Short mmCIF file of C-alpha atoms and ligand atoms in Angstrom, two decimals:
data_model
loop_
_atom_site.label_atom_id
_atom_site.label_comp_id
_atom_site.label_asym_id
_atom_site.label_seq_id
_atom_site.Cartn_x
_atom_site.Cartn_y
_atom_site.Cartn_z
CA MET A 4 12.60 -21.03 -24.74
CA GLN A 5 9.07 -20.00 -25.71
CA LYS A 6 8.16 -16.74 -23.95
CA ILE A 7 4.73 -16.35 -22.35
CA PRO A 8 2.59 -14.08 -24.53
CA MET A 9 1.03 -10.99 -22.95
CA PRO A 10 -1.41 -9.45 -25.43
CA ASN A 11 -2.64 -6.65 -23.14
CA PRO A 12 -0.29 -4.18 -21.47
CA ILE A 13 0.00 -3.08 -17.85
CA ALA A 14 1.06 0.41 -16.79
CA GLU A 15 4.72 0.39 -15.73
CA LEU A 16 5.71 3.25 -13.43
CA ASP A 17 9.47 3.50 -13.03
CA GLY A 18 10.92 5.34 -10.04
CA ASP A 19 14.02 6.56 -8.26
CA GLU A 20 17.38 5.69 -6.74
CA MET A 21 18.18 2.13 -5.62
CA THR A 22 14.73 0.80 -6.44
CA ARG A 23 15.15 2.08 -10.01
CA VAL A 24 18.34 0.04 -10.19
CA LEU A 25 16.52 -3.01 -8.78
CA TRP A 26 13.70 -2.46 -11.28
CA ARG A 27 16.09 -2.89 -14.22
CA MET A 28 17.82 -5.90 -12.64
CA ILE A 29 14.50 -7.66 -11.94
CA LYS A 30 13.24 -7.09 -15.48
CA ASP A 31 16.47 -8.27 -17.07
CA THR A 32 16.99 -11.30 -14.84
CA LEU A 33 13.52 -12.58 -13.99
CA LEU A 34 10.94 -11.17 -16.40
CA LEU A 35 12.26 -10.55 -19.90
CA PRO A 36 13.73 -14.09 -20.30
CA PHE A 37 10.31 -15.65 -19.60
CA VAL A 38 7.57 -13.22 -20.57
CA ASP A 39 6.91 -11.26 -23.74
CA LEU A 40 6.54 -8.28 -21.45
CA ASN A 41 3.96 -5.76 -22.62
CA THR A 42 3.89 -2.47 -20.69
CA GLU A 43 3.04 1.19 -21.17
CA TYR A 44 6.09 2.82 -19.64
CA TYR A 45 5.90 5.96 -17.48
CA ASP A 46 9.08 7.39 -16.05
CA LEU A 47 8.17 8.73 -12.61
CA SER A 48 11.77 9.44 -11.65
CA LEU A 49 11.99 12.81 -9.94
CA PRO A 50 13.93 14.46 -12.81
CA ASN A 51 11.23 13.44 -15.29
CA ARG A 52 8.40 14.46 -12.97
CA ASP A 53 10.07 17.85 -12.73
CA GLU A 54 10.70 18.04 -16.48
CA THR A 55 7.03 17.24 -17.26
CA ARG A 56 5.70 19.41 -14.42
CA ASP A 57 4.32 16.19 -12.91
CA GLN A 58 2.13 15.52 -15.97
CA VAL A 59 3.75 12.06 -16.20
CA THR A 60 2.21 11.13 -12.83
CA ARG A 61 -1.27 12.18 -13.93
CA ASP A 62 -0.81 10.31 -17.23
CA ALA A 63 0.29 7.21 -15.34
CA ALA A 64 -2.79 7.33 -13.10
CA GLU A 65 -4.96 7.63 -16.20
CA ALA A 66 -3.18 4.62 -17.72
CA ILE A 67 -3.89 2.49 -14.63
CA ARG A 68 -7.55 3.43 -14.88
CA ARG A 69 -7.62 2.54 -18.58
CA LEU A 70 -5.57 -0.68 -18.38
CA HIS A 71 -6.88 -1.67 -14.90
CA VAL A 72 -3.44 -2.88 -13.78
CA GLY A 73 -0.25 -1.01 -12.91
CA VAL A 74 3.06 -1.76 -11.23
CA LYS A 75 5.02 1.01 -9.55
CA CYS A 76 8.61 1.42 -8.44
CA ALA A 77 9.29 3.45 -5.27
CA THR A 78 9.63 7.18 -5.89
CA ILE A 79 11.07 10.12 -4.00
CA THR A 80 8.56 12.40 -2.31
CA PRO A 81 10.32 15.75 -2.54
CA ASN A 82 11.17 17.83 0.52
CA ALA A 83 13.39 20.90 0.96
CA LYS A 84 16.57 18.82 0.74
CA ARG A 85 15.44 17.10 -2.48
CA MET A 86 14.51 20.50 -3.98
CA GLU A 87 18.17 21.43 -3.74
CA GLU A 88 19.57 18.04 -4.68
CA TYR A 89 17.49 17.84 -7.88
CA HIS A 90 17.13 21.59 -8.60
CA LEU A 91 13.35 21.22 -8.78
CA HIS A 92 10.96 23.80 -10.19
CA GLU A 93 8.41 22.94 -7.49
CA MET A 94 8.03 20.69 -4.48
CA TRP A 95 5.94 18.12 -6.37
CA LYS A 96 3.38 16.20 -4.35
CA SER A 97 3.82 12.56 -3.43
CA PRO A 98 3.08 10.49 -6.58
CA ASN A 99 1.34 7.92 -4.38
CA GLY A 100 -0.98 10.63 -3.07
CA THR A 101 -1.73 11.86 -6.60
CA ILE A 102 -2.44 8.36 -7.91
CA ARG A 103 -4.51 7.42 -4.86
CA ALA A 104 -6.64 10.53 -5.28
CA ALA A 105 -7.06 9.95 -9.04
CA LEU A 106 -8.13 6.32 -8.51
CA ASP A 107 -10.07 6.95 -5.27
CA GLY A 108 -8.17 3.95 -3.99
CA THR A 109 -7.46 2.13 -0.76
CA VAL A 110 -4.01 0.76 0.05
CA PHE A 111 -3.72 -2.84 1.27
CA ARG A 112 -0.43 -3.91 2.83
CA ALA A 113 0.45 -7.53 3.37
CA PRO A 114 3.64 -9.25 4.57
CA ILE A 115 5.43 -11.89 2.49
CA LEU A 116 5.97 -14.92 4.73
CA THR A 117 8.83 -17.38 4.48
CA ASN A 118 9.65 -20.39 6.63
CA ARG A 119 13.02 -18.96 7.59
CA ILE A 120 11.87 -15.63 8.98
CA ARG A 121 9.47 -16.21 11.84
CA PRO A 122 7.01 -13.48 12.83
CA ARG A 123 7.63 -12.01 16.27
CA ILE A 124 4.11 -13.10 17.25
CA GLU A 125 4.49 -16.87 17.13
CA GLY A 126 0.85 -17.63 16.43
CA TRP A 127 0.76 -15.56 13.23
CA THR A 128 1.21 -18.26 10.62
CA LYS A 129 -0.76 -16.49 7.88
CA PRO A 130 -0.38 -12.92 6.60
CA ILE A 131 -2.48 -10.13 8.08
CA THR A 132 -3.43 -7.56 5.48
CA ILE A 133 -4.02 -4.03 6.72
CA ALA A 134 -6.47 -1.80 4.85
CA ARG A 135 -6.11 1.81 5.87
CA HIS A 136 -8.68 4.45 5.01
CA ALA A 137 -6.55 7.13 3.43
CA TYR A 138 -8.82 10.15 3.78
CA GLY A 139 -9.73 12.64 6.49
CA ASP A 140 -9.85 12.50 10.31
CA ILE A 141 -6.75 13.97 11.99
CA TYR A 142 -4.93 14.11 8.62
CA ARG A 143 -7.34 16.84 7.45
CA ALA A 144 -8.11 18.47 10.79
CA SER A 145 -8.48 22.10 11.82
CA GLU A 146 -6.48 22.67 14.98
CA TYR A 147 -6.15 25.53 17.38
CA ARG A 148 -3.90 26.11 20.35
CA VAL A 149 -6.31 27.74 22.78
CA PRO A 150 -4.44 30.63 24.44
CA GLY A 151 -6.72 31.22 27.42
CA PRO A 152 -10.27 31.30 28.75
CA GLY A 153 -13.07 31.24 26.19
CA LYS A 154 -15.81 29.12 24.70
CA ALA A 155 -15.22 26.71 21.79
CA THR A 156 -18.21 25.76 19.66
CA LEU A 157 -18.74 23.42 16.72
CA THR A 158 -21.07 24.85 14.08
CA PHE A 159 -22.57 23.51 10.86
CA GLU A 160 -24.26 25.86 8.40
CA GLY A 161 -26.19 23.84 5.84
CA ALA A 162 -26.47 25.00 2.24
CA ASP A 163 -30.24 24.75 2.74
CA GLY A 164 -30.17 26.99 5.79
CA THR A 165 -30.03 24.24 8.46
CA ARG A 166 -27.99 25.37 11.39
CA TRP A 167 -26.51 23.23 14.13
CA SER A 168 -24.22 24.34 16.93
CA GLU A 169 -22.86 22.77 20.09
CA THR A 170 -20.45 23.89 22.76
CA VAL A 171 -17.29 21.81 22.62
CA PHE A 172 -15.82 23.20 25.81
CA ASP A 173 -15.87 26.23 28.03
CA PHE A 174 -12.16 26.85 28.60
CA LYS A 175 -11.11 28.35 31.95
CA GLY A 176 -7.48 28.44 30.81
CA PRO A 177 -5.22 27.46 27.88
CA GLY A 178 -5.71 24.18 26.05
CA VAL A 179 -6.07 22.62 22.60
CA LEU A 180 -8.90 22.26 20.11
CA GLN A 181 -9.37 20.12 16.98
CA GLY A 182 -12.10 19.69 14.37
CA LEU A 183 -12.32 16.51 12.26
CA HIS A 184 -14.41 15.46 9.32
CA ASN A 185 -15.00 12.60 6.93
CA ARG A 186 -17.31 12.09 3.95
CA ASP A 187 -19.92 9.36 3.40
CA ASP A 188 -18.79 8.85 -0.21
CA SER A 189 -15.17 8.36 0.86
CA ILE A 190 -16.13 5.89 3.60
CA ARG A 191 -18.36 4.03 1.16
CA SER A 192 -15.54 3.75 -1.42
CA PHE A 193 -13.24 2.50 1.31
CA ALA A 194 -15.79 -0.11 2.39
CA ARG A 195 -16.31 -1.30 -1.20
CA ALA A 196 -12.57 -1.57 -1.79
CA CYS A 197 -12.23 -3.64 1.40
CA PHE A 198 -15.05 -6.04 0.57
CA ALA A 199 -13.85 -6.42 -3.03
CA PHE A 200 -10.27 -7.05 -1.91
CA ALA A 201 -11.23 -9.61 0.76
CA LEU A 202 -13.37 -11.44 -1.77
CA ASP A 203 -10.52 -11.36 -4.30
CA ARG A 204 -8.13 -12.84 -1.70
CA LYS A 205 -10.75 -15.21 -0.25
CA GLN A 206 -10.16 -13.90 3.26
CA ASP A 207 -12.47 -12.73 6.04
CA LEU A 208 -12.82 -9.00 6.59
CA TRP A 209 -12.64 -7.35 10.01
CA PHE A 210 -13.46 -3.71 10.57
CA SER A 211 -12.87 -1.98 13.86
CA ALA A 212 -13.44 1.50 15.24
CA LYS A 213 -14.54 3.14 18.48
CA ASP A 214 -18.28 3.56 18.06
CA THR A 215 -18.99 3.27 21.79
CA ILE A 216 -17.32 6.66 22.28
CA ALA A 217 -17.58 8.38 18.88
CA LYS A 218 -21.23 7.39 18.48
CA GLN A 219 -21.97 9.62 15.48
CA TYR A 220 -18.53 9.67 13.87
CA ASP A 221 -17.36 6.06 14.16
CA GLY A 222 -21.00 4.99 14.22
CA ALA A 223 -21.30 6.32 10.65
CA PHE A 224 -18.30 4.21 9.57
CA ARG A 225 -19.85 1.11 11.17
CA ASP A 226 -23.25 1.74 9.57
CA ILE A 227 -21.88 2.45 6.10
CA PHE A 228 -19.79 -0.74 6.20
CA GLU A 229 -22.84 -2.72 7.29
CA ASP A 230 -25.00 -1.16 4.58
CA VAL A 231 -22.45 -1.85 1.83
CA TYR A 232 -22.05 -5.41 3.12
CA GLN A 233 -25.76 -6.21 3.26
CA SER A 234 -26.69 -4.57 -0.04
CA GLU A 235 -23.69 -5.45 -2.21
CA TYR A 236 -21.43 -8.18 -0.83
CA LYS A 237 -23.21 -10.48 1.61
CA ALA A 238 -24.38 -12.92 -1.05
CA ALA A 239 -20.89 -13.25 -2.51
CA PHE A 240 -19.31 -13.59 0.94
CA ASP A 241 -21.79 -16.32 1.89
CA ALA A 242 -21.16 -18.15 -1.38
CA ALA A 243 -17.39 -18.02 -0.78
CA GLY A 244 -17.76 -19.07 2.86
CA LEU A 245 -16.27 -15.80 4.08
CA ALA A 246 -17.21 -13.68 7.08
CA TYR A 247 -17.41 -9.97 7.68
CA PHE A 248 -17.67 -8.53 11.14
CA TYR A 249 -17.38 -5.25 12.93
CA THR A 250 -15.88 -5.08 16.38
CA LEU A 251 -14.57 -2.44 18.78
CA ILE A 252 -10.93 -1.59 18.11
CA ASP A 253 -9.82 -2.70 21.60
CA ASP A 254 -11.48 -6.05 21.09
CA ALA A 255 -9.98 -6.30 17.58
CA VAL A 256 -6.44 -5.72 18.89
CA ALA A 257 -6.86 -8.50 21.45
CA ARG A 258 -8.31 -10.87 18.86
CA VAL A 259 -5.57 -10.08 16.33
CA MET A 260 -2.91 -10.98 18.89
CA ARG A 261 -4.60 -14.31 19.55
CA SER A 262 -5.31 -15.06 15.89
CA GLU A 263 -3.31 -17.09 13.40
CA GLY A 264 -3.64 -14.32 10.77
CA GLY A 265 -5.08 -14.85 7.32
CA PHE A 266 -7.63 -12.00 7.21
CA VAL A 267 -8.01 -8.41 6.05
CA TRP A 268 -8.20 -5.83 8.84
CA ALA A 269 -9.83 -2.57 7.78
CA LEU A 270 -9.00 0.47 9.87
CA LYS A 271 -9.69 4.18 10.01
CA ASN A 272 -6.92 6.50 8.88
CA TYR A 273 -4.99 6.91 12.13
CA ASP A 274 -5.57 3.37 13.38
CA GLY A 275 -4.33 2.04 10.03
CA ASP A 276 -1.23 4.25 10.14
CA VAL A 277 -0.29 2.86 13.56
CA MET A 278 -1.33 -0.77 13.12
CA SER A 279 0.37 -1.18 9.74
CA ASP A 280 3.73 -0.33 11.29
CA MET A 281 3.07 -2.72 14.17
CA VAL A 282 2.10 -5.56 11.82
CA SER A 283 5.03 -4.98 9.43
CA ALA A 284 7.55 -4.84 12.28
CA ALA A 285 6.13 -8.01 13.81
CA PHE A 286 6.34 -9.86 10.49
CA GLY A 287 10.02 -9.00 10.13
CA SER A 288 10.90 -6.34 7.60
CA LEU A 289 9.53 -3.54 5.46
CA ALA A 290 11.47 -5.10 2.59
CA MET A 291 9.08 -8.09 2.81
CA MET A 292 5.87 -6.10 2.64
CA THR A 293 3.78 -5.60 -0.47
CA SER A 294 1.31 -2.89 -1.07
CA VAL A 295 -1.58 -2.73 -3.53
CA LEU A 296 -3.84 0.20 -4.28
CA VAL A 297 -7.36 -0.95 -5.15
CA SER A 298 -10.01 1.35 -6.54
CA PRO A 299 -13.71 0.66 -5.96
CA ASP A 300 -14.23 0.22 -9.72
CA GLY A 301 -11.62 -2.53 -9.94
CA ASN A 302 -8.24 -1.00 -10.82
CA TYR A 303 -5.08 -2.32 -9.19
CA GLU A 304 -1.66 -0.77 -8.66
CA TYR A 305 1.04 -2.98 -7.12
CA GLU A 306 4.19 -1.74 -5.37
CA ALA A 307 6.66 -2.42 -2.59
CA ALA A 308 5.89 -0.83 0.78
CA HIS A 309 9.44 0.47 1.26
CA GLY A 310 11.04 3.61 -0.19
CA THR A 311 13.87 4.19 -2.66
CA ILE A 312 16.57 2.87 -0.23
CA THR A 313 18.60 6.05 -0.56
CA ARG A 314 21.54 4.96 1.58
CA HIS A 315 22.16 1.91 -0.60
CA TYR A 316 21.87 4.04 -3.73
CA TYR A 317 24.74 6.31 -2.72
CA ARG A 318 26.89 3.29 -1.99
CA TRP A 319 25.93 1.78 -5.37
CA LYS A 320 26.76 5.06 -7.14
CA ALA A 321 30.17 4.98 -5.49
CA GLY A 322 30.78 1.61 -7.16
CA GLU A 323 29.91 -0.78 -4.30
CA THR A 324 27.67 -3.80 -4.83
CA THR A 325 24.77 -3.67 -2.40
CA SER A 326 22.63 -6.31 -0.77
CA SER A 327 19.32 -4.50 -1.29
CA ASN A 328 16.31 -6.76 -0.94
CA PRO A 329 14.34 -6.96 -4.21
CA VAL A 330 11.59 -9.29 -2.90
CA ALA A 331 8.80 -6.74 -2.37
CA THR A 332 9.46 -5.26 -5.82
CA ILE A 333 9.45 -8.72 -7.43
CA PHE A 334 6.10 -9.41 -5.70
CA ALA A 335 4.77 -6.10 -7.03
CA TRP A 336 5.53 -7.40 -10.54
CA SER A 337 4.14 -10.87 -9.86
CA GLY A 338 0.98 -9.32 -8.38
CA ALA A 339 0.46 -7.18 -11.47
CA LEU A 340 1.18 -10.03 -13.91
CA ARG A 341 -1.18 -12.38 -12.02
CA LYS A 342 -3.95 -9.77 -12.11
CA ARG A 343 -3.37 -9.12 -15.85
CA GLY A 344 -3.58 -12.87 -16.39
CA GLU A 345 -6.80 -13.15 -14.37
CA LEU A 346 -8.49 -10.27 -16.15
CA ASP A 347 -7.52 -11.60 -19.58
CA GLY A 348 -8.00 -15.32 -18.94
CA ASN A 349 -4.26 -15.67 -19.62
CA GLU A 350 -3.54 -18.68 -17.42
CA ALA A 351 0.10 -19.03 -18.46
CA LEU A 352 0.80 -15.51 -17.24
CA SER A 353 -0.94 -16.03 -13.86
CA ALA A 354 0.86 -19.34 -13.47
CA PHE A 355 4.21 -17.66 -14.15
CA ALA A 356 3.47 -15.14 -11.37
CA GLY A 357 2.95 -18.04 -8.96
CA LEU A 358 6.12 -19.82 -10.09
CA LEU A 359 8.14 -16.63 -9.67
CA GLU A 360 6.87 -16.12 -6.10
CA THR A 361 7.54 -19.75 -5.21
CA ALA A 362 11.06 -19.51 -6.66
CA VAL A 363 11.74 -16.42 -4.51
CA LEU A 364 10.46 -18.07 -1.31
CA ASP A 365 12.28 -21.35 -2.01
CA THR A 366 15.50 -19.44 -2.63
CA ILE A 367 15.20 -17.75 0.76
CA ASP A 368 14.26 -21.03 2.46
CA SER A 369 17.33 -22.65 0.92
CA GLY A 370 19.44 -20.07 2.79
CA VAL A 371 20.20 -17.65 -0.06
CA MET A 372 19.00 -14.15 0.90
CA THR A 373 19.99 -10.50 1.07
CA GLY A 374 21.70 -9.01 4.11
CA ASP A 375 18.61 -7.55 5.78
CA LEU A 376 16.97 -11.00 6.00
CA ALA A 377 20.21 -12.79 6.82
CA ALA A 378 20.54 -10.51 9.85
CA LEU A 379 17.12 -11.70 11.05
CA CYS A 380 17.96 -15.40 10.96
CA GLY A 381 21.67 -15.50 11.61
CA ALA A 382 22.64 -16.45 8.04
CA SER A 383 25.11 -14.67 5.76
CA GLY A 384 23.71 -12.51 2.99
CA VAL A 385 24.45 -12.26 -0.72
CA ASP A 386 24.33 -9.20 -2.98
CA THR A 387 21.21 -8.35 -4.95
CA GLN A 388 22.33 -9.75 -8.32
CA ALA A 389 23.49 -13.02 -6.73
CA PHE A 390 20.06 -13.38 -5.11
CA LEU A 391 18.29 -12.69 -8.41
CA ASP A 392 20.55 -15.19 -10.19
CA ALA A 393 19.64 -17.85 -7.63
CA VAL A 394 15.94 -17.18 -8.21
CA TYR A 395 16.53 -17.35 -11.97
CA ALA A 396 18.25 -20.72 -11.61
CA ARG A 397 15.24 -22.04 -9.68
CA LEU A 398 12.83 -20.77 -12.33
CA LEU A 399 14.69 -22.83 -14.93
CA THR A 400 14.23 -26.08 -13.01
P1 NAP B 29 13.41 3.42 2.72
O1 NAP B 29 13.80 3.73 1.33
O2 NAP B 29 12.33 2.43 2.89
O3 NAP B 29 14.70 2.94 3.48
C1 NAP B 29 14.94 3.03 4.86
C2 NAP B 29 15.95 1.97 5.29
O4 NAP B 29 15.27 0.73 5.41
C3 NAP B 29 17.07 1.73 4.30
O5 NAP B 29 18.12 2.66 4.45
C4 NAP B 29 17.44 0.31 4.62
O6 NAP B 29 18.18 0.23 5.83
C5 NAP B 29 16.09 -0.31 4.91
N1 NAP B 29 15.45 -0.85 3.70
C6 NAP B 29 14.27 -0.43 3.11
N2 NAP B 29 14.00 -1.17 2.05
C7 NAP B 29 14.99 -2.08 1.94
C8 NAP B 29 15.27 -3.12 1.00
N3 NAP B 29 14.44 -3.38 -0.02
N4 NAP B 29 16.38 -3.85 1.17
C9 NAP B 29 17.21 -3.62 2.20
N5 NAP B 29 17.00 -2.64 3.10
C10 NAP B 29 15.92 -1.88 2.98
O7 NAP B 29 12.93 4.74 3.48
P2 NAP B 29 13.54 6.22 3.56
O8 NAP B 29 15.02 6.18 3.58
O9 NAP B 29 12.81 6.85 4.66
O10 NAP B 29 13.08 6.93 2.22
C11 NAP B 29 13.88 7.06 1.06
C12 NAP B 29 13.07 7.72 -0.03
O11 NAP B 29 11.97 6.87 -0.38
C13 NAP B 29 12.48 9.06 0.36
O12 NAP B 29 12.80 10.02 -0.64
C14 NAP B 29 10.98 8.82 0.42
O13 NAP B 29 10.26 9.94 -0.06
C15 NAP B 29 10.79 7.64 -0.50
N6 NAP B 29 9.64 6.75 -0.16
C16 NAP B 29 8.90 6.30 -1.21
C17 NAP B 29 7.87 5.43 -0.98
C18 NAP B 29 7.06 4.95 -2.16
O14 NAP B 29 7.30 5.36 -3.28
N7 NAP B 29 6.12 4.06 -1.97
C19 NAP B 29 7.61 4.94 0.30
C20 NAP B 29 8.42 5.40 1.35
C21 NAP B 29 9.45 6.29 1.10
P3 NAP B 29 19.79 0.20 5.89
O15 NAP B 29 20.26 1.44 5.22
O16 NAP B 29 20.03 0.17 7.35
O17 NAP B 29 20.24 -1.04 5.17
MG1 MG B 30 3.09 5.62 9.53
#
């Protein structure tokens, strides 16, 4: 069989535990037989991150920026327990956080829909993609537990000598206090990433916040989105027949519930945190959710939304076969290969990505699926390799 040529590489970021095992299986079963796979390989497994003092993560981020496309396996974010388990020199930061900061990117999460697994909201026949602003607000807040009576003020001291101060509250007794911030440049990057992504997917873009209450704060988000839209994207949206609109978050929630899906929903940091879990749960399973990091200057990193599936890994290490779901990781690969194909005008590669995704969905619709999905539709599940073999067989036909 003639393999599909791939003249330009993508950045390949390997990871940890069960997903590292799946990574190998997917490459061997579904990619290497069909594609002359061309990657720059970065081993982001925790032992190698520790060994390189996390330089490998910074190098991988640089590679995504240079090659414009990356695919990433799930990785362990170290905590105290992992420090002991892996005898780490340091509690290295989350690789996703490092890469997101290096690329100034926004994460878009979208469910993978199949005919067999019905969303819990019956009307949702098309995927809803959540775009979460990943900077600031309560995630970078100053907080204080007010012990007793006293006056809280909010003060700004400008570098040019401007001074602004306002009383937040005159406490008569104990309470709580919090100071939030965000930056225009971060909001603007987020807006650009959202418009660019919606255009790329040919979907409408919704943005919601609470500007009736937070008139300055959420009002700034609304205004920056509107400014970016009018000055940079409106013409392209009009030409593609797409819509952008801003609406109050309460109204958005009601409309989302009544919608059939098929749009990108941009949300502030906290709203996105909450709504992405709601949407993924309603669509069925975290193992059927893809995630792509998009930078405003057009770099893409594809991954699965789930973690390293630690519990399965320990069973696998003990010699058991597991029924871990490889679908989101396969779609991370197909997303990256399709994007490489698009950027290079390599139609055979983009077409292969589509065939691979169709083969996966058809396999599930034919009743062959891993245990997590089987449990959702009352079928019986197969192990991971058997599922991959069934997809491979479909790719041959
Ligand atoms: P997880 O790896 O997503 O797994 C949680 C549970 O969800 C699993 O035990 C499994 O349930 C089920 N599950 C998730 N993905 C599945 C799949 N593909 N197939 C079948 N079942 C699946 O989350 P976690 O246990 O909280 O985190 C494990 C490690 O992953 C942590 O070290 C964390 O730092 C890391 N993590 C990495 C990323 C990333 O790199 N993007 C994201 C999140 C977490 P059952 O055991 O009941 O079958
Ligand atoms: Mg969350």
